[in-house]
Amino acid sequence: MIKVTASPNIAFIKYWGKKDSTSDEDRNIGVNPSLSMTLDVAKTTVVIEKSPRHSIYIDQKEASKEDHDKIVQHITRIEKMFQKTHPQGAGYLNINSENNFPPSAGIASSASAFAALTVGIVAAIIGKPETKKLLKTNPDTLSSLARRGSGSAARSLMGGFVKWETLTAESLNVQWPLLDTIVILSSKAKDVSSSEGHKRALTSPYFAERQSKLPERIRNLENALQTKDFERFGQIIEEEALEMHHVAETSNPPIHYLSEDSKRLISTIQGLKNRSFYFTIDAGPNLHLISTKPIKEEIKSILNNLKLDAVIWEDHLGTGPTLE
Ligand code: PMV
């Protein structure tokens, strides 16, 4: 039996828009580099066993045909990768993938799922000891494979702060135990998937402008992380999140991920005098609040004042996948 855990990540510089690909090897590469923090408490656990046929379960339910096909395609691409040294492949697998966090909560399950699946399938092909070695000494191969399943999964293959520029992601040498308090305002599945969002991003008249600003923004963010300049860090991640949403909202056709509730919460947070946390938001209405100390009580009272109902998920910087 193979058991793998991997956590989702929250992007501070967003992957929003893909490069054209010419083959499966260069699938899902962002137009711009992205930078994220891998979480810890939220996890996908994947358990893999040999089986007479492929059977795949997600959160204890048989996977939809679409998910089943995507995962079988992932098994095939990984088998191909190791064909020379391990021609026997993975064989048929029974795969159980479970998330410990609520679905559609603004916590990207495809990143943690494909990171965990990749490690598990590789272990089914080359064995656990070799895969553990790869995870420790050369996670690039695994990150690059995970990316082909889902772009942002490349970053969940590593712990800490992670930058993803080309085929594979890399971990940054920054030790800063930041917290991510996720305010789940709505658990409704999003109307427009991020795959569709990546395509539409290129139609926004602001897309080119955003791209021109990103190299400097990433440099500044890396600098703020290195020097632990929390205020500077916060200004950058908020500017970036709002810009990604501006690109989405000006795409053709437009995508409105932010709800009225998200907008009210954002403007209240922006009006706070002493900022002990800063927000970022992925493709959905829920806010990730990044801080250096716990902020749950403060957030609860802000939500109370606004008469907003929300579930709060407390998370923090994590260390990357585990394999047993
Ligand atoms: O990996 P995808 O295709 O689900 O895209 C992720 C897109 C964002 O979460 C909005 C940004 C990011 O960099 O994670």
CSV table of C-alpha atoms and ligand atoms in Angstrom, one decimal:
chain,number,residue,atom,x,y,z
A,1,MET,CA,0.0,0.0,0.0
A,2,ILE,CA,1.2,3.5,-0.8
A,3,LYS,CA,0.0,6.5,1.2
A,4,VAL,CA,0.8,10.1,0.1
A,5,THR,CA,-0.3,13.4,1.5
A,6,ALA,CA,0.1,16.8,-0.2
A,7,SER,CA,-1.2,20.2,0.7
A,8,PRO,CA,-2.7,22.9,-1.5
A,9,ASN,CA,-0.9,26.2,-2.0
A,10,ILE,CA,-2.0,29.8,-2.1
A,11,ALA,CA,-0.5,31.9,-4.8
A,12,PHE,CA,0.8,35.4,-4.0
A,13,ILE,CA,1.7,36.0,-7.6
A,14,LYS,CA,-0.9,34.3,-9.7
A,15,TYR,CA,-0.7,31.9,-12.6
A,16,TRP,CA,-3.4,33.3,-14.8
A,17,GLY,CA,-3.0,32.7,-18.5
A,18,LYS,CA,-1.1,29.8,-20.1
A,19,LYS,CA,1.5,29.6,-22.8
A,20,ASP,CA,0.5,27.7,-26.0
A,21,SER,CA,1.7,24.1,-25.7
A,22,THR,CA,3.1,22.0,-28.5
A,23,SER,CA,3.2,18.7,-26.7
A,24,ASP,CA,2.1,17.0,-23.4
A,25,GLU,CA,5.6,17.9,-22.0
A,26,ASP,CA,5.0,21.6,-22.1
A,27,ARG,CA,1.3,21.5,-21.0
A,28,ASN,CA,0.2,24.0,-18.4
A,29,ILE,CA,3.0,26.5,-18.3
A,30,GLY,CA,2.1,30.0,-17.1
A,31,VAL,CA,2.6,33.0,-19.2
A,32,ASN,CA,4.3,34.5,-16.2
A,33,PRO,CA,6.2,33.1,-13.2
A,34,SER,CA,4.1,32.5,-10.1
A,35,LEU,CA,4.9,32.4,-6.4
A,36,SER,CA,3.1,30.6,-3.7
A,37,MET,CA,3.1,29.3,-0.1
A,38,THR,CA,2.3,25.6,0.5
A,39,LEU,CA,-0.2,25.1,3.2
A,40,ASP,CA,-0.1,22.5,6.0
A,41,VAL,CA,-3.5,21.7,7.7
A,42,ALA,CA,-5.5,21.3,4.4
A,43,LYS,CA,-4.4,18.0,2.8
A,44,THR,CA,-5.3,15.6,0.2
A,45,THR,CA,-4.5,12.0,1.2
A,46,VAL,CA,-4.1,9.5,-1.7
A,47,VAL,CA,-4.0,5.7,-0.9
A,48,ILE,CA,-3.0,3.4,-3.8
A,49,GLU,CA,-3.2,-0.3,-4.0
A,50,LYS,CA,-2.8,-2.9,-6.8
A,51,SER,CA,-6.2,-3.8,-8.3
A,52,PRO,CA,-7.6,-6.0,-11.1
A,53,ARG,CA,-8.7,-2.8,-13.0
A,54,HIS,CA,-8.3,0.9,-12.5
A,55,SER,CA,-10.8,2.0,-9.8
A,56,ILE,CA,-10.8,5.6,-8.6
A,57,TYR,CA,-12.6,7.2,-5.7
A,58,ILE,CA,-12.6,10.8,-4.7
A,59,ASP,CA,-13.9,11.7,-1.3
A,60,GLN,CA,-15.4,8.2,-1.0
A,61,LYS,CA,-17.4,8.5,-4.2
A,62,GLU,CA,-16.5,6.8,-7.5
A,63,ALA,CA,-14.8,9.4,-9.7
A,64,SER,CA,-16.8,11.0,-12.5
A,65,LYS,CA,-15.9,9.8,-16.0
A,66,GLU,CA,-14.0,13.1,-16.6
A,67,ASP,CA,-11.9,12.8,-13.4
A,68,HIS,CA,-11.4,9.1,-14.0
A,69,ASP,CA,-10.1,9.7,-17.5
A,70,LYS,CA,-7.9,12.6,-16.4
A,71,ILE,CA,-6.2,10.4,-13.7
A,72,VAL,CA,-5.8,7.4,-16.0
A,73,GLN,CA,-4.2,9.8,-18.5
A,74,HIS,CA,-1.9,10.9,-15.7
A,75,ILE,CA,-0.9,7.3,-15.0
A,76,THR,CA,-0.1,6.7,-18.7
A,77,ARG,CA,2.0,9.9,-18.9
A,78,ILE,CA,4.0,8.9,-15.8
A,79,GLU,CA,4.5,5.3,-17.1
A,80,LYS,CA,5.8,6.8,-20.3
A,81,MET,CA,8.3,8.9,-18.4
A,82,PHE,CA,9.8,5.8,-16.7
A,83,GLN,CA,9.3,3.4,-19.6
A,84,LYS,CA,13.0,2.8,-20.1
A,85,THR,CA,13.9,1.9,-16.6
A,86,HIS,CA,10.6,0.4,-15.5
A,87,PRO,CA,8.8,-1.0,-18.6
A,88,GLN,CA,6.4,-2.9,-16.4
A,89,GLY,CA,4.5,0.4,-15.6
A,90,ALA,CA,2.1,0.8,-12.7
A,91,GLY,CA,-0.3,-2.0,-13.5
A,92,TYR,CA,-4.0,-1.5,-12.5
A,93,LEU,CA,-4.5,0.6,-9.5
A,94,ASN,CA,-7.1,1.2,-6.9
A,95,ILE,CA,-6.9,4.9,-6.0
A,96,ASN,CA,-8.6,6.6,-3.1
A,97,SER,CA,-8.2,10.4,-2.9
A,98,GLU,CA,-9.6,12.3,0.1
A,99,ASN,CA,-9.5,15.9,1.1
A,100,ASN,CA,-9.8,17.0,4.7
A,101,PHE,CA,-11.0,20.4,3.7
A,102,PRO,CA,-14.4,21.5,2.3
A,103,PRO,CA,-14.8,21.5,-1.5
A,104,SER,CA,-15.1,24.8,-3.4
A,105,ALA,CA,-13.8,26.7,-0.5
A,106,GLY,CA,-11.2,28.7,-2.3
A,107,ILE,CA,-8.7,26.0,-1.4
A,108,ALA,CA,-7.4,24.5,-4.7
A,109,SER,CA,-7.9,20.8,-4.4
A,110,SER,CA,-6.6,20.1,-7.9
A,111,ALA,CA,-3.1,21.3,-6.8
A,112,SER,CA,-2.9,19.0,-3.7
A,113,ALA,CA,-4.6,16.1,-5.5
A,114,PHE,CA,-2.3,16.1,-8.5
A,115,ALA,CA,0.8,16.6,-6.3
A,116,ALA,CA,-0.2,13.6,-4.2
A,117,LEU,CA,-1.3,11.5,-7.1
A,118,THR,CA,2.0,12.1,-8.9
A,119,VAL,CA,4.1,11.0,-6.0
A,120,GLY,CA,1.8,7.9,-5.4
A,121,ILE,CA,1.8,6.8,-9.1
A,122,VAL,CA,5.6,7.2,-9.4
A,123,ALA,CA,6.0,5.1,-6.2
A,124,ALA,CA,3.7,2.4,-7.8
A,125,ILE,CA,6.1,2.3,-10.7
A,126,ILE,CA,9.6,2.8,-9.3
A,127,GLY,CA,9.0,1.8,-5.7
A,128,LYS,CA,8.8,3.8,-2.5
A,129,PRO,CA,12.5,4.1,-1.6
A,130,GLU,CA,13.4,5.5,-5.0
A,131,THR,CA,10.5,7.9,-4.9
A,132,LYS,CA,11.4,9.1,-1.4
A,133,LYS,CA,14.9,9.8,-2.7
A,134,LEU,CA,13.5,11.8,-5.7
A,135,LEU,CA,11.3,13.8,-3.3
A,136,LYS,CA,14.3,14.7,-1.2
A,137,THR,CA,17.0,15.2,-3.7
A,138,ASN,CA,15.4,15.9,-7.0
A,139,PRO,CA,11.7,17.0,-6.8
A,140,ASP,CA,11.9,18.7,-10.2
A,141,THR,CA,10.9,15.6,-12.1
A,142,LEU,CA,7.9,15.1,-9.8
A,143,SER,CA,7.0,18.8,-9.9
A,144,SER,CA,7.1,18.8,-13.7
A,145,LEU,CA,4.9,15.7,-13.9
A,146,ALA,CA,2.4,17.1,-11.4
A,147,ARG,CA,2.2,20.3,-13.5
A,148,ARG,CA,1.0,18.3,-16.5
A,149,GLY,CA,-1.9,17.1,-14.4
A,150,SER,CA,-2.8,20.6,-13.1
A,151,GLY,CA,-0.6,23.7,-13.4
A,152,SER,CA,-0.6,24.9,-9.8
A,153,ALA,CA,0.2,21.3,-8.6
A,154,ALA,CA,3.8,21.9,-9.7
A,155,ARG,CA,4.1,24.2,-6.7
A,156,SER,CA,2.4,21.8,-4.2
A,157,LEU,CA,5.3,19.3,-4.8
A,158,MET,CA,7.4,21.5,-2.6
A,159,GLY,CA,7.1,23.0,0.9
A,160,GLY,CA,7.6,26.6,2.0
A,161,PHE,CA,7.6,29.4,-0.5
A,162,VAL,CA,7.7,28.2,-4.1
A,163,LYS,CA,8.4,29.9,-7.3
A,164,TRP,CA,7.3,28.3,-10.6
A,165,GLU,CA,8.8,29.8,-13.7
A,166,THR,CA,9.1,27.2,-16.5
A,167,LEU,CA,8.8,23.4,-16.6
A,168,THR,CA,9.2,22.9,-12.9
A,169,ALA,CA,8.8,24.8,-9.6
A,170,GLU,CA,11.5,25.5,-7.0
A,171,SER,CA,11.5,26.1,-3.3
A,172,LEU,CA,12.8,29.4,-2.1
A,173,ASN,CA,15.3,29.7,0.7
A,174,VAL,CA,13.0,31.7,3.0
A,175,GLN,CA,12.0,30.7,6.5
A,176,TRP,CA,9.0,32.7,7.6
A,177,PRO,CA,6.1,30.9,9.3
A,178,LEU,CA,3.2,32.9,7.9
A,179,LEU,CA,-0.5,32.0,8.6
A,180,ASP,CA,-3.3,31.8,6.1
A,181,THR,CA,-6.8,32.3,7.6
A,182,ILE,CA,-9.3,31.5,4.9
A,183,VAL,CA,-12.7,33.2,5.1
A,184,ILE,CA,-15.1,30.9,3.3
A,185,LEU,CA,-18.0,33.2,2.3
A,186,SER,CA,-19.5,30.7,-0.1
A,187,SER,CA,-18.9,27.0,-0.9
A,188,LYS,CA,-20.8,27.1,-4.2
A,189,ALA,CA,-18.7,25.6,-7.1
A,190,LYS,CA,-17.5,28.4,-9.3
A,191,ASP,CA,-19.4,29.0,-12.6
A,192,VAL,CA,-16.2,29.4,-14.7
A,193,SER,CA,-13.4,26.9,-14.2
A,194,SER,CA,-9.8,28.1,-13.8
A,195,SER,CA,-9.0,26.3,-17.1
A,196,GLU,CA,-11.5,28.5,-18.9
A,197,GLY,CA,-10.2,31.5,-16.9
A,198,HIS,CA,-6.7,30.9,-18.2
A,199,LYS,CA,-8.0,31.0,-21.8
A,200,ARG,CA,-10.1,34.1,-21.3
A,201,ALA,CA,-7.3,36.0,-19.5
A,202,LEU,CA,-5.5,36.6,-22.8
A,203,THR,CA,-8.5,38.5,-24.1
A,204,SER,CA,-8.4,41.2,-21.5
A,205,PRO,CA,-7.1,44.6,-22.6
A,206,TYR,CA,-5.3,44.7,-19.2
A,207,PHE,CA,-3.5,41.4,-19.7
A,208,ALA,CA,-0.4,42.9,-21.4
A,209,GLU,CA,-0.2,45.7,-18.9
A,210,ARG,CA,-0.3,43.2,-16.1
A,211,GLN,CA,2.5,41.2,-17.7
A,212,SER,CA,4.7,44.2,-18.1
A,213,LYS,CA,4.4,45.0,-14.3
A,214,LEU,CA,5.0,41.4,-13.1
A,215,PRO,CA,8.8,41.0,-13.3
A,216,GLU,CA,9.3,44.0,-10.9
A,217,ARG,CA,6.4,42.8,-8.7
A,218,ILE,CA,7.9,39.4,-8.3
A,219,ARG,CA,11.4,40.8,-7.6
A,220,ASN,CA,9.9,43.1,-4.9
A,221,LEU,CA,7.9,40.2,-3.4
A,222,GLU,CA,11.0,38.0,-3.2
A,223,ASN,CA,12.8,40.8,-1.6
A,224,ALA,CA,10.0,41.4,0.9
A,225,LEU,CA,10.1,37.7,1.8
A,226,GLN,CA,13.8,37.6,2.2
A,227,THR,CA,13.8,40.7,4.5
A,228,LYS,CA,10.5,39.7,6.2
A,229,ASP,CA,9.0,43.1,5.4
A,230,PHE,CA,5.4,42.3,6.2
A,231,GLU,CA,3.9,45.6,5.2
A,232,ARG,CA,5.6,45.6,1.8
A,233,PHE,CA,4.7,41.9,1.3
A,234,GLY,CA,1.1,42.7,2.1
A,235,GLN,CA,0.8,45.7,-0.3
A,236,ILE,CA,2.2,43.5,-3.1
A,237,ILE,CA,-0.1,40.5,-2.6
A,238,GLU,CA,-3.2,42.7,-2.4
A,239,GLU,CA,-2.3,44.7,-5.5
A,240,GLU,CA,-1.6,41.4,-7.4
A,241,ALA,CA,-4.9,39.7,-6.3
A,242,LEU,CA,-7.0,42.7,-7.3
A,243,GLU,CA,-5.2,42.9,-10.6
A,244,MET,CA,-5.8,39.3,-11.4
A,245,HIS,CA,-9.5,39.8,-10.7
A,246,HIS,CA,-9.5,42.9,-12.8
A,247,VAL,CA,-8.1,40.9,-15.7
A,248,ALA,CA,-10.8,38.2,-15.2
A,249,GLU,CA,-13.5,40.9,-15.0
A,250,THR,CA,-12.4,42.5,-18.2
A,251,SER,CA,-12.0,39.2,-20.1
A,252,ASN,CA,-14.2,38.4,-23.0
A,253,PRO,CA,-16.7,37.2,-21.8
A,254,PRO,CA,-16.1,38.6,-18.4
A,255,ILE,CA,-15.7,36.4,-15.3
A,256,HIS,CA,-16.9,37.8,-11.9
A,257,TYR,CA,-15.4,35.6,-9.2
A,258,LEU,CA,-15.8,38.2,-6.4
A,259,SER,CA,-19.2,38.4,-4.8
A,260,GLU,CA,-20.8,41.5,-3.1
A,261,ASP,CA,-19.8,40.0,0.2
A,262,SER,CA,-16.2,39.6,-0.9
A,263,LYS,CA,-16.1,43.2,-2.0
A,264,ARG,CA,-17.6,44.5,1.3
A,265,LEU,CA,-15.0,42.5,3.2
A,266,ILE,CA,-12.2,43.7,1.0
A,267,SER,CA,-13.1,47.4,1.5
A,268,THR,CA,-13.5,47.0,5.2
A,269,ILE,CA,-10.1,45.4,5.4
A,270,GLN,CA,-8.6,48.1,3.3
A,271,GLY,CA,-10.0,50.7,5.7
A,272,LEU,CA,-8.4,49.2,8.8
A,273,LYS,CA,-5.9,51.6,10.5
A,274,ASN,CA,-3.5,49.0,11.8
A,275,ARG,CA,-3.1,46.2,9.4
A,276,SER,CA,-2.1,42.9,11.0
A,277,PHE,CA,-3.1,40.9,7.9
A,278,TYR,CA,-3.3,41.2,4.2
A,279,PHE,CA,-5.6,39.5,1.7
A,280,THR,CA,-5.2,37.5,-1.5
A,281,ILE,CA,-8.0,35.8,-3.5
A,282,ASP,CA,-7.9,32.9,-6.0
A,283,ALA,CA,-10.5,32.2,-8.6
A,284,GLY,CA,-13.5,32.4,-6.3
A,285,PRO,CA,-15.2,34.7,-3.7
A,286,ASN,CA,-13.3,33.6,-0.6
A,287,LEU,CA,-10.5,35.5,1.0
A,288,HIS,CA,-7.1,34.2,2.2
A,289,LEU,CA,-5.9,36.5,5.0
A,290,ILE,CA,-2.1,36.3,5.5
A,291,SER,CA,-0.7,37.2,8.9
A,292,THR,CA,2.2,36.5,11.3
A,293,LYS,CA,0.0,35.8,14.3
A,294,PRO,CA,-3.5,34.2,14.7
A,295,ILE,CA,-6.3,36.6,13.7
A,296,LYS,CA,-9.4,34.4,13.9
A,297,GLU,CA,-11.0,36.4,16.8
A,298,GLU,CA,-10.3,39.7,15.0
A,299,ILE,CA,-11.8,38.4,11.8
A,300,LYS,CA,-14.9,37.0,13.6
A,301,SER,CA,-15.6,40.4,15.0
A,302,ILE,CA,-15.2,42.1,11.6
A,303,LEU,CA,-17.6,39.5,10.0
A,304,ASN,CA,-20.1,40.1,12.9
A,305,ASN,CA,-20.0,43.9,12.3
A,306,LEU,CA,-20.7,43.3,8.6
A,307,LYS,CA,-23.3,40.7,9.4
A,308,LEU,CA,-21.5,38.2,7.2
A,309,ASP,CA,-21.8,34.5,7.6
A,310,ALA,CA,-18.6,32.6,6.9
A,311,VAL,CA,-16.7,29.5,7.8
A,312,ILE,CA,-13.1,30.2,8.9
A,313,TRP,CA,-10.2,27.7,8.0
A,314,GLU,CA,-6.9,28.3,9.8
A,315,ASP,CA,-3.8,27.2,8.0
A,316,HIS,CA,-0.1,28.0,7.8
A,317,LEU,CA,3.1,27.4,6.0
A,318,GLY,CA,3.7,23.7,5.3
A,319,THR,CA,6.6,21.4,4.4
A,320,GLY,CA,5.4,19.6,1.3
A,321,PRO,CA,4.3,16.0,0.4
A,322,THR,CA,4.9,12.9,2.6
A,323,LEU,CA,5.1,9.3,1.4
A,324,GLU,CA,4.6,6.2,3.5
B,1,PMV,O1,-3.8,25.2,-11.6
B,1,PMV,P1,-5.1,25.8,-12.1
B,1,PMV,O2,-5.3,25.6,-13.5
B,1,PMV,O3,-6.3,25.4,-11.2
B,1,PMV,O4,-5.0,27.4,-11.9
B,1,PMV,C1,-4.8,28.1,-10.7
B,1,PMV,C2,-5.2,29.5,-10.8
B,1,PMV,C3,-5.1,30.3,-9.6
B,1,PMV,O5,-5.4,29.5,-8.4
B,1,PMV,C4,-6.2,31.4,-9.6
B,1,PMV,C5,-3.8,31.1,-9.4
B,1,PMV,C6,-2.6,30.2,-8.9
B,1,PMV,O6,-1.5,30.6,-9.3
B,1,PMV,O7,-2.8,29.3,-8.2
